[in-house]
Coordinates of C-alpha atoms and ligand atoms in Angstrom, one line a residue:
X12 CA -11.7 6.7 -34.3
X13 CA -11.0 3.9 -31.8
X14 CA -8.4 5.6 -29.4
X15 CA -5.1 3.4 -28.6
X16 CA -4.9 2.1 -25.0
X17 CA -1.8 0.9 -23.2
X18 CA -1.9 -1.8 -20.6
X19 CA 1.1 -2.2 -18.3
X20 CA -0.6 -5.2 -16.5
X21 CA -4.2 -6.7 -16.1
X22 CA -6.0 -5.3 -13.8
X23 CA -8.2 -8.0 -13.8
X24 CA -9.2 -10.5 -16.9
X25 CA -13.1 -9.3 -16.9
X26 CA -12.3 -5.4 -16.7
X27 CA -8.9 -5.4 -19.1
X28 CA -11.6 -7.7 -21.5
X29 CA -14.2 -4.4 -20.9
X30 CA -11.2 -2.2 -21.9
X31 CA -10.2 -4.8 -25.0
X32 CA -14.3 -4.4 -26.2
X33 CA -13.9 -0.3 -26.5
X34 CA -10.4 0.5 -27.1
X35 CA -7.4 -0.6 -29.2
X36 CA -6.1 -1.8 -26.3
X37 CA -2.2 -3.3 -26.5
X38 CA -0.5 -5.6 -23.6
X39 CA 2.8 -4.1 -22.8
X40 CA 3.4 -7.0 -20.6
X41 CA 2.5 -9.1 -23.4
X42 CA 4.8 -7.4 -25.5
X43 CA 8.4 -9.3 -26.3
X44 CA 10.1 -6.5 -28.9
X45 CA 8.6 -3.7 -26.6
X46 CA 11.2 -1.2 -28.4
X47 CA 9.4 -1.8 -31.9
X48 CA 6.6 -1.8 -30.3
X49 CA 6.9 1.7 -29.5
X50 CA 8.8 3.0 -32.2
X51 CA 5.6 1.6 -34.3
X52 CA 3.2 2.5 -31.9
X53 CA 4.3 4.7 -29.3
X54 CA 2.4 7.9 -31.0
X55 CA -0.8 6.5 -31.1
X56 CA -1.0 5.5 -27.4
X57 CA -3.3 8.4 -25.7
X58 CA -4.1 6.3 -22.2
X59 CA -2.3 4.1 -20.1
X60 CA -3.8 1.1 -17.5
X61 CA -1.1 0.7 -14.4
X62 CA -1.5 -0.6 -11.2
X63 CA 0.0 1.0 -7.8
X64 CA 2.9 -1.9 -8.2
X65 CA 4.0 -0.9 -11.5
X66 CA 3.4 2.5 -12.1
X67 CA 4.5 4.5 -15.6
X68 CA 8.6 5.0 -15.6
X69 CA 9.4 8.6 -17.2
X70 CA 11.1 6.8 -20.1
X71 CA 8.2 5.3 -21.1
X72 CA 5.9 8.1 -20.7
X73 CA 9.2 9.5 -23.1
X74 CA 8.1 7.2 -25.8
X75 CA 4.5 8.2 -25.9
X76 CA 4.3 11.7 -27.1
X77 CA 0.5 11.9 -27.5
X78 CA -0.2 10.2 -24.1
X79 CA -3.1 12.4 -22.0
X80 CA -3.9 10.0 -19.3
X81 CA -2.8 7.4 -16.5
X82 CA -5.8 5.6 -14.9
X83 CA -4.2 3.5 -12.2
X84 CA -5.1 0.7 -10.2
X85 CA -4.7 1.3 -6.6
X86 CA -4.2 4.7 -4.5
X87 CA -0.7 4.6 -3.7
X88 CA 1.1 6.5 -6.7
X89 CA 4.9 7.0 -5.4
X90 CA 5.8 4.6 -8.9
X91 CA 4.2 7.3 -11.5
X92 CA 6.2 10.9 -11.7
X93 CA 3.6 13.4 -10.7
X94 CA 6.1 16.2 -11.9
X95 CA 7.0 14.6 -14.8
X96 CA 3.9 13.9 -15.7
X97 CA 2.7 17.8 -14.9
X98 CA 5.4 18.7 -17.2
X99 CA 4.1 16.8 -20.0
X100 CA 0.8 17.3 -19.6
X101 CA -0.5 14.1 -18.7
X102 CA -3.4 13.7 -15.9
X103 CA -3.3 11.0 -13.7
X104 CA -6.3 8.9 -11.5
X105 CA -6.0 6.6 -8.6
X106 CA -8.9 4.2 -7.3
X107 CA -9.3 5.9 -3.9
X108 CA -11.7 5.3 -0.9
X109 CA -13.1 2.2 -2.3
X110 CA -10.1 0.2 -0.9
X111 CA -9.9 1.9 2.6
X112 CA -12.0 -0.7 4.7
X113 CA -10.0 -3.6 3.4
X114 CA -6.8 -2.1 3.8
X115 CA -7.9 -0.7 7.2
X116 CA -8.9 -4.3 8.1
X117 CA -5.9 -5.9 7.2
X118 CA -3.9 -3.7 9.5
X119 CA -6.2 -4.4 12.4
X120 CA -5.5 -8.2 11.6
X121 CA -1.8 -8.3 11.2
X122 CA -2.1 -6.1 14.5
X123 CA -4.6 -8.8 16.5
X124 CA -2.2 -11.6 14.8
X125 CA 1.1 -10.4 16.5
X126 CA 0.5 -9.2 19.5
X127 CA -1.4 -13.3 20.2
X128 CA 0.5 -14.9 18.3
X129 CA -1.5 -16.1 16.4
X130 CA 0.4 -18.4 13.8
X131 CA 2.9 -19.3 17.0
X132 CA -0.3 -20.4 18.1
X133 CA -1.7 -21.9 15.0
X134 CA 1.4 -23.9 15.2
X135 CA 1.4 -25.1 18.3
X136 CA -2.2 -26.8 17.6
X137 CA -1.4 -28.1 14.6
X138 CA 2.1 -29.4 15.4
X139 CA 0.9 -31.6 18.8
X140 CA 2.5 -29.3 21.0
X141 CA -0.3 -28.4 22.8
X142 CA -0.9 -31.9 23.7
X143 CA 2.7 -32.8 24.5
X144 CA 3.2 -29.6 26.4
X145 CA 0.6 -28.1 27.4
X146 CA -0.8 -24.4 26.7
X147 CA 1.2 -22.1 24.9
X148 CA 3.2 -19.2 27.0
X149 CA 0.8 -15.9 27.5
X150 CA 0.7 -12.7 25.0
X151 CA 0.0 -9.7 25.7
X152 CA -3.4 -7.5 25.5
X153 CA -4.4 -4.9 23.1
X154 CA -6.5 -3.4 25.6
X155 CA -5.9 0.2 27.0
X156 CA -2.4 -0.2 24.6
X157 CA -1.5 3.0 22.7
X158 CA -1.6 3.2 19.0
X159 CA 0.7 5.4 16.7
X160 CA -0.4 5.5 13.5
X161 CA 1.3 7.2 10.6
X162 CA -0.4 8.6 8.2
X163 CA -4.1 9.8 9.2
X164 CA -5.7 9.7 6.2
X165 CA -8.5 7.8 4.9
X166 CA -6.7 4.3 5.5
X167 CA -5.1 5.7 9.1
X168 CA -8.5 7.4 9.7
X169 CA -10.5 4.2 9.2
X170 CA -7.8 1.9 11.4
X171 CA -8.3 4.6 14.1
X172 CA -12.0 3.8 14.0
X173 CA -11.7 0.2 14.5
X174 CA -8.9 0.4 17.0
X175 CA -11.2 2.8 19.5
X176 CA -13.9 -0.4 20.0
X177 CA -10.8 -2.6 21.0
X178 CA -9.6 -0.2 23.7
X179 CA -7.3 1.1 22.4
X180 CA -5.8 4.9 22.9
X181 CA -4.6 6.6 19.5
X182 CA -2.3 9.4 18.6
X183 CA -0.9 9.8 15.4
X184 CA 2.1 12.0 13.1
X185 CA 1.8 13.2 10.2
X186 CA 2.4 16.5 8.1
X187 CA -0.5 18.6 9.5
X188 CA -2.6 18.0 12.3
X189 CA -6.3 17.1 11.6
X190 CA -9.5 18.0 13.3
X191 CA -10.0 14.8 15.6
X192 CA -9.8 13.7 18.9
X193 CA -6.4 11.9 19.1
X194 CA -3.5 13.4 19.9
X195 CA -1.0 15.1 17.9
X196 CA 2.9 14.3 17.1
X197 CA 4.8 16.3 15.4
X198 CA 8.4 14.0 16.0
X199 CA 8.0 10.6 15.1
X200 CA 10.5 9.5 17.9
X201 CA 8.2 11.1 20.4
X202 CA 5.2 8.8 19.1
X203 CA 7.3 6.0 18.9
X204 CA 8.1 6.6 22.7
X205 CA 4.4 6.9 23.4
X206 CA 3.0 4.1 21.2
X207 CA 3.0 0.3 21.7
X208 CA 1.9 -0.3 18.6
X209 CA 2.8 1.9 15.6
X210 CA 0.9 1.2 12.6
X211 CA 2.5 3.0 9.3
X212 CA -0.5 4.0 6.2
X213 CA 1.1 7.0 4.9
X214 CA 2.3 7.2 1.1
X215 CA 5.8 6.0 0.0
X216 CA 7.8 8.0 -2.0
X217 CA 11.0 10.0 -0.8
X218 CA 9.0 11.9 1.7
X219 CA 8.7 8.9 4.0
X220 CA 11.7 6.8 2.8
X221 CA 13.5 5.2 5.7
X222 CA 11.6 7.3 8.0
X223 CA 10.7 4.1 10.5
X224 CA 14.4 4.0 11.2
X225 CA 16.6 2.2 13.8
X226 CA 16.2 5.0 16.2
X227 CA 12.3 4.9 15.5
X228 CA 12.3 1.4 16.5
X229 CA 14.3 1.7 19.6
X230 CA 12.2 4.2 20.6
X231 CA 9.1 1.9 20.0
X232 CA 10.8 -0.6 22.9
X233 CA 11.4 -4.6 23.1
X234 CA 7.6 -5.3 23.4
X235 CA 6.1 -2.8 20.8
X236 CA 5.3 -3.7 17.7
X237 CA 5.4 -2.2 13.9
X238 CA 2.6 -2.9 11.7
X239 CA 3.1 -2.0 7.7
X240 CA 0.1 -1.5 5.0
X241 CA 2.2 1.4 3.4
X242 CA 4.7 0.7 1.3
X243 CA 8.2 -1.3 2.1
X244 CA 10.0 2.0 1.5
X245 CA 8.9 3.7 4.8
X246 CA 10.6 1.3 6.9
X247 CA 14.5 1.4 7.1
X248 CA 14.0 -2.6 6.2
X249 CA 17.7 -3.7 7.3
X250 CA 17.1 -1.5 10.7
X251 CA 14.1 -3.6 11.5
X252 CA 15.6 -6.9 10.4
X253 CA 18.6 -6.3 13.4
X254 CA 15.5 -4.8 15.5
X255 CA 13.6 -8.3 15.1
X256 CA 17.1 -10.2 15.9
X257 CA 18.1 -8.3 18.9
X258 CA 15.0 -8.2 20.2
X259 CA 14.9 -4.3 20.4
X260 CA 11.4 -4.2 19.3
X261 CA 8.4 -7.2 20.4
X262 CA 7.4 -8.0 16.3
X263 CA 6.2 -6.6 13.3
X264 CA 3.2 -7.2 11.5
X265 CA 4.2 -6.4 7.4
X266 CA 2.2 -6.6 4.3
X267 CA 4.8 -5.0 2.4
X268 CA 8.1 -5.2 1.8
X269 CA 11.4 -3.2 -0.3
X270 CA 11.8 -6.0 -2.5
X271 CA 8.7 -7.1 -3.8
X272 CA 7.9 -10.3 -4.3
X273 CA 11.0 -11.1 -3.5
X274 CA 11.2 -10.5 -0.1
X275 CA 13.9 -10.2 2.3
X276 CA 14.1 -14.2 3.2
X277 CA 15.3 -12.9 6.8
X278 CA 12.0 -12.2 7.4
X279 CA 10.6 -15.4 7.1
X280 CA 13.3 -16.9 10.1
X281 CA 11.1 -14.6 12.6
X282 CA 8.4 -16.2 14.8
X283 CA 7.4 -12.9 16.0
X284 CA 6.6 -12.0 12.4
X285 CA 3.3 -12.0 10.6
X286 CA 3.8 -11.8 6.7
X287 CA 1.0 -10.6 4.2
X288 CA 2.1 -10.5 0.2
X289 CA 0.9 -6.9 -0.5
X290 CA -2.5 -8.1 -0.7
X291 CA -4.3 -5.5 1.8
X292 CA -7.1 -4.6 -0.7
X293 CA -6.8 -8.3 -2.4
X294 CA -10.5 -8.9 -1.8
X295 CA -12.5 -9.9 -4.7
X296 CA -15.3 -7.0 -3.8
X297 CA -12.3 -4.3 -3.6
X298 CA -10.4 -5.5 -6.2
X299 CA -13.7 -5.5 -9.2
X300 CA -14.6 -1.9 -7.5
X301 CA -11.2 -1.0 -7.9
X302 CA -10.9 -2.1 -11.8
X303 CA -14.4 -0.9 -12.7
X304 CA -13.1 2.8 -11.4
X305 CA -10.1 2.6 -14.1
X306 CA -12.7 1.9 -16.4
X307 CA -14.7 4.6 -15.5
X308 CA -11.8 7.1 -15.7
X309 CA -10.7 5.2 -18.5
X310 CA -14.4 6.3 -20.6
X311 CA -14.4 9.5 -18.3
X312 CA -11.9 10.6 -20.2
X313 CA -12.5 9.4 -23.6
X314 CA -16.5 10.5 -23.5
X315 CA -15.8 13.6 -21.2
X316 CA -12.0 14.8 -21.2
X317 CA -12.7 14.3 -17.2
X318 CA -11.3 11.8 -14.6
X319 CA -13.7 10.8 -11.8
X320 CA -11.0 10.5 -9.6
X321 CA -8.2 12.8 -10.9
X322 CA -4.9 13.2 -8.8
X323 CA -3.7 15.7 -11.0
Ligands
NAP9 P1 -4.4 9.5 2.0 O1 -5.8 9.6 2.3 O2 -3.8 10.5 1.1 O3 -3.6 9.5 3.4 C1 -2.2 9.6 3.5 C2 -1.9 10.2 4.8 O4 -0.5 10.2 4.9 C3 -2.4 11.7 5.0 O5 -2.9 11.8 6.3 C4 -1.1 12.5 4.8 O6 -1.1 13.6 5.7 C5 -0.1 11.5 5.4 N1 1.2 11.9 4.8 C6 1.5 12.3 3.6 N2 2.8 12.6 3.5 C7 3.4 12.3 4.7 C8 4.7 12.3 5.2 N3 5.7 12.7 4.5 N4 4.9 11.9 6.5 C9 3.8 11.5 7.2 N5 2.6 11.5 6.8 C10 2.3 11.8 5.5 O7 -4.1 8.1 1.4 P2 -4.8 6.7 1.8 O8 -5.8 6.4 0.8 O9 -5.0 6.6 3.2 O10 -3.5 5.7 1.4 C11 -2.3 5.8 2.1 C12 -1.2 4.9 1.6 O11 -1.5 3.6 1.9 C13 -1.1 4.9 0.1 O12 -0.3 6.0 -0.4 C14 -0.4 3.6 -0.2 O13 1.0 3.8 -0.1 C15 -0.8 2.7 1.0 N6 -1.7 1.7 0.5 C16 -1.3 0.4 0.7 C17 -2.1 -0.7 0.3 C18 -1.7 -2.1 0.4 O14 -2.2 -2.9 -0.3 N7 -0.9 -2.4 1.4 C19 -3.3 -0.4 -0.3 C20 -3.7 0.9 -0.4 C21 -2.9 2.0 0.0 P3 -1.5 15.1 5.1 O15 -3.0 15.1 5.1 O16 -0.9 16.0 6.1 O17 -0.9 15.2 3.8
8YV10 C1 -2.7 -2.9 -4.6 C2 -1.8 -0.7 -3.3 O1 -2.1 -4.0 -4.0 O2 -3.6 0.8 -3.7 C3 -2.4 0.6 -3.5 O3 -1.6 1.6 -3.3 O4 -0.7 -0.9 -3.0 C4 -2.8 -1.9 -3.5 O5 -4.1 -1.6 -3.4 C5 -2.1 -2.6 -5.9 O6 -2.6 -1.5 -6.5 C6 -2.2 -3.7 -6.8 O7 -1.3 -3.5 -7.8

């Protein structure tokens, strides 16, 4: 019997077409009448295809009483109900590692791009300032700077490797220490008093909601800087849009925002603000290994009742 899929989004055209080949596979982003769909439906859907952006909402998951699995796109899983989905039975995978280096990467950029300046400077060739006013006014070195990184897991790991080359000293907080080198903190006001650069990769979700607050950011100083590859939620958003104005912290580096895509516009007023649209693992290589592993866990399941890379 060819097993009913559910996709909330596609992943990408080539892989949801893969999916389309084996599965009865129905768009719910296609869908207009989505509660006839389900009424009609609903009980034959056994899988669902999500990405990290939109997740499964309970009521949904309500709707589909025979539903066994959740293969998603992406690692970050604070948009699917882990207890809800324990509660019903429902197993869940995520597309981990294979993302890490590009995330990692794009943190290290956003972090090379604020502290010089570099669309400031960008501007300033392109515009004709640099010919009608000379060189641009002096930034500030990464080198020997101290990096506090939040959330030391395979992302924060992975930054923390390509920071040490650049000189630069790392500590980190998180809920447990690990077995490494860098030093431990516990409080994340005393890292933020250590750091000059804090760099956030832990998961959203109410654990870490609002936890870069104003007091975090005052304690981070007028020249640090914050960089974001977690999720919008972790930063206390209007705390660092005053910060930015009043000059209590040096800038922010932020691929990821509350409101996405639509984005605080305060943010875009900000020349000592580098802006990325959630697009940290938006690599063509990352994102195919990324949608090939849904399929996997997607046939894992089906051929196997196993998920290759099973959160719960
Ligand atoms: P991971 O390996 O699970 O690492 C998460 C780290 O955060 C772990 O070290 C964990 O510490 C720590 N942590 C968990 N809860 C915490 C809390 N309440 N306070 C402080 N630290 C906490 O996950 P990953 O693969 O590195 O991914 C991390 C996150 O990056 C994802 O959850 C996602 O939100 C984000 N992400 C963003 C993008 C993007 O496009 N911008 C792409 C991928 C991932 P313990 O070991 O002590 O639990
Ligand atoms: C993706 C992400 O942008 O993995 C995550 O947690 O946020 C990103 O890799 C996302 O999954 C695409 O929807």
């Amino acid at each position: 019997m060819t097993r009913s899929v559910l996709a909330i989004t596609d992943i990408r055209p080539a892989y949801t077409a893969m999916i389309a080949a084996r599965y009865d596979l129905h768009r719910f982003d296609l869908i207009d009448d989505k509660p006839a769909f389900l009424a009609e439906v609903g009980g034959k859907i056994t899988a669902i295809v999500t990405s990290a952006r939109f997740g499964v909402p309970v009521d949904l998951m309500d709707q589909l009483p025979n539903l066994e699995v959740i293969t998603s796109f992406g690692v970050g899983y604070d948009l699917i109900d882990l207890e809800a989905c324990r509660a019903r039975g429902i197993r869940v995978s995520t597309t981990p590692d294979i993302l890490t280096d590009d995330v990692a990467d794009t943190a290290i950029m956003l972090m090379h791009a604020t502290m010089r300046q570099l669309l400031p400077g960008d501007d300033w060739a392109r515009s004709g300032k640099w010919a009608a006013n000379g060189p641009m006014a002096l930034t500030r070195s990464l080198l020997g700077k101290r990096l506090g990184i939040v959330g030391l897991g395979r992302i924060g790991q992975a930054i923390a490797s390509r920071a040490l080359p650049s000189g630069l000293e790392i500590g980190y907080f998180g809920r447990t220490p690990k077995d490494v080198d860098y030093r431990f903190f516990d409080d994340l006001i005393d890292l933020a008093e250590w750091a000059d650069i804090l760099i956030l990769s832990c998961p959203g979700g109410d654990a870490t909601k609002g936890i870069i607050n104003k007091d975090v950011l005052s304690a981070l100083g007028p020249v640090g800087i914050v960089i974001n590859v977690a999720r919008g939620s972790v930063i206390d958003e209007p705390a660092l849009i005053d910060a930015l104005r009043d000059q209590t912290i040096g800038g922010a580096g932020l691929d990821v925002f509350y409101n996405e895509p639509n984005m605080d516009p305060a943010f875009a007023a900000f020349a000592n603000v580098v802006l990325y649209p959630h697009h940290a693992s938006g690599t063509v290589e990352t994102r195919d290994g990324m949608a090939q592993l849904v399929v996997d866990n997607l046939d894992a399941w089906h051929d196997r009742v196993e998920l290759i890379t099973p959160i719960i």
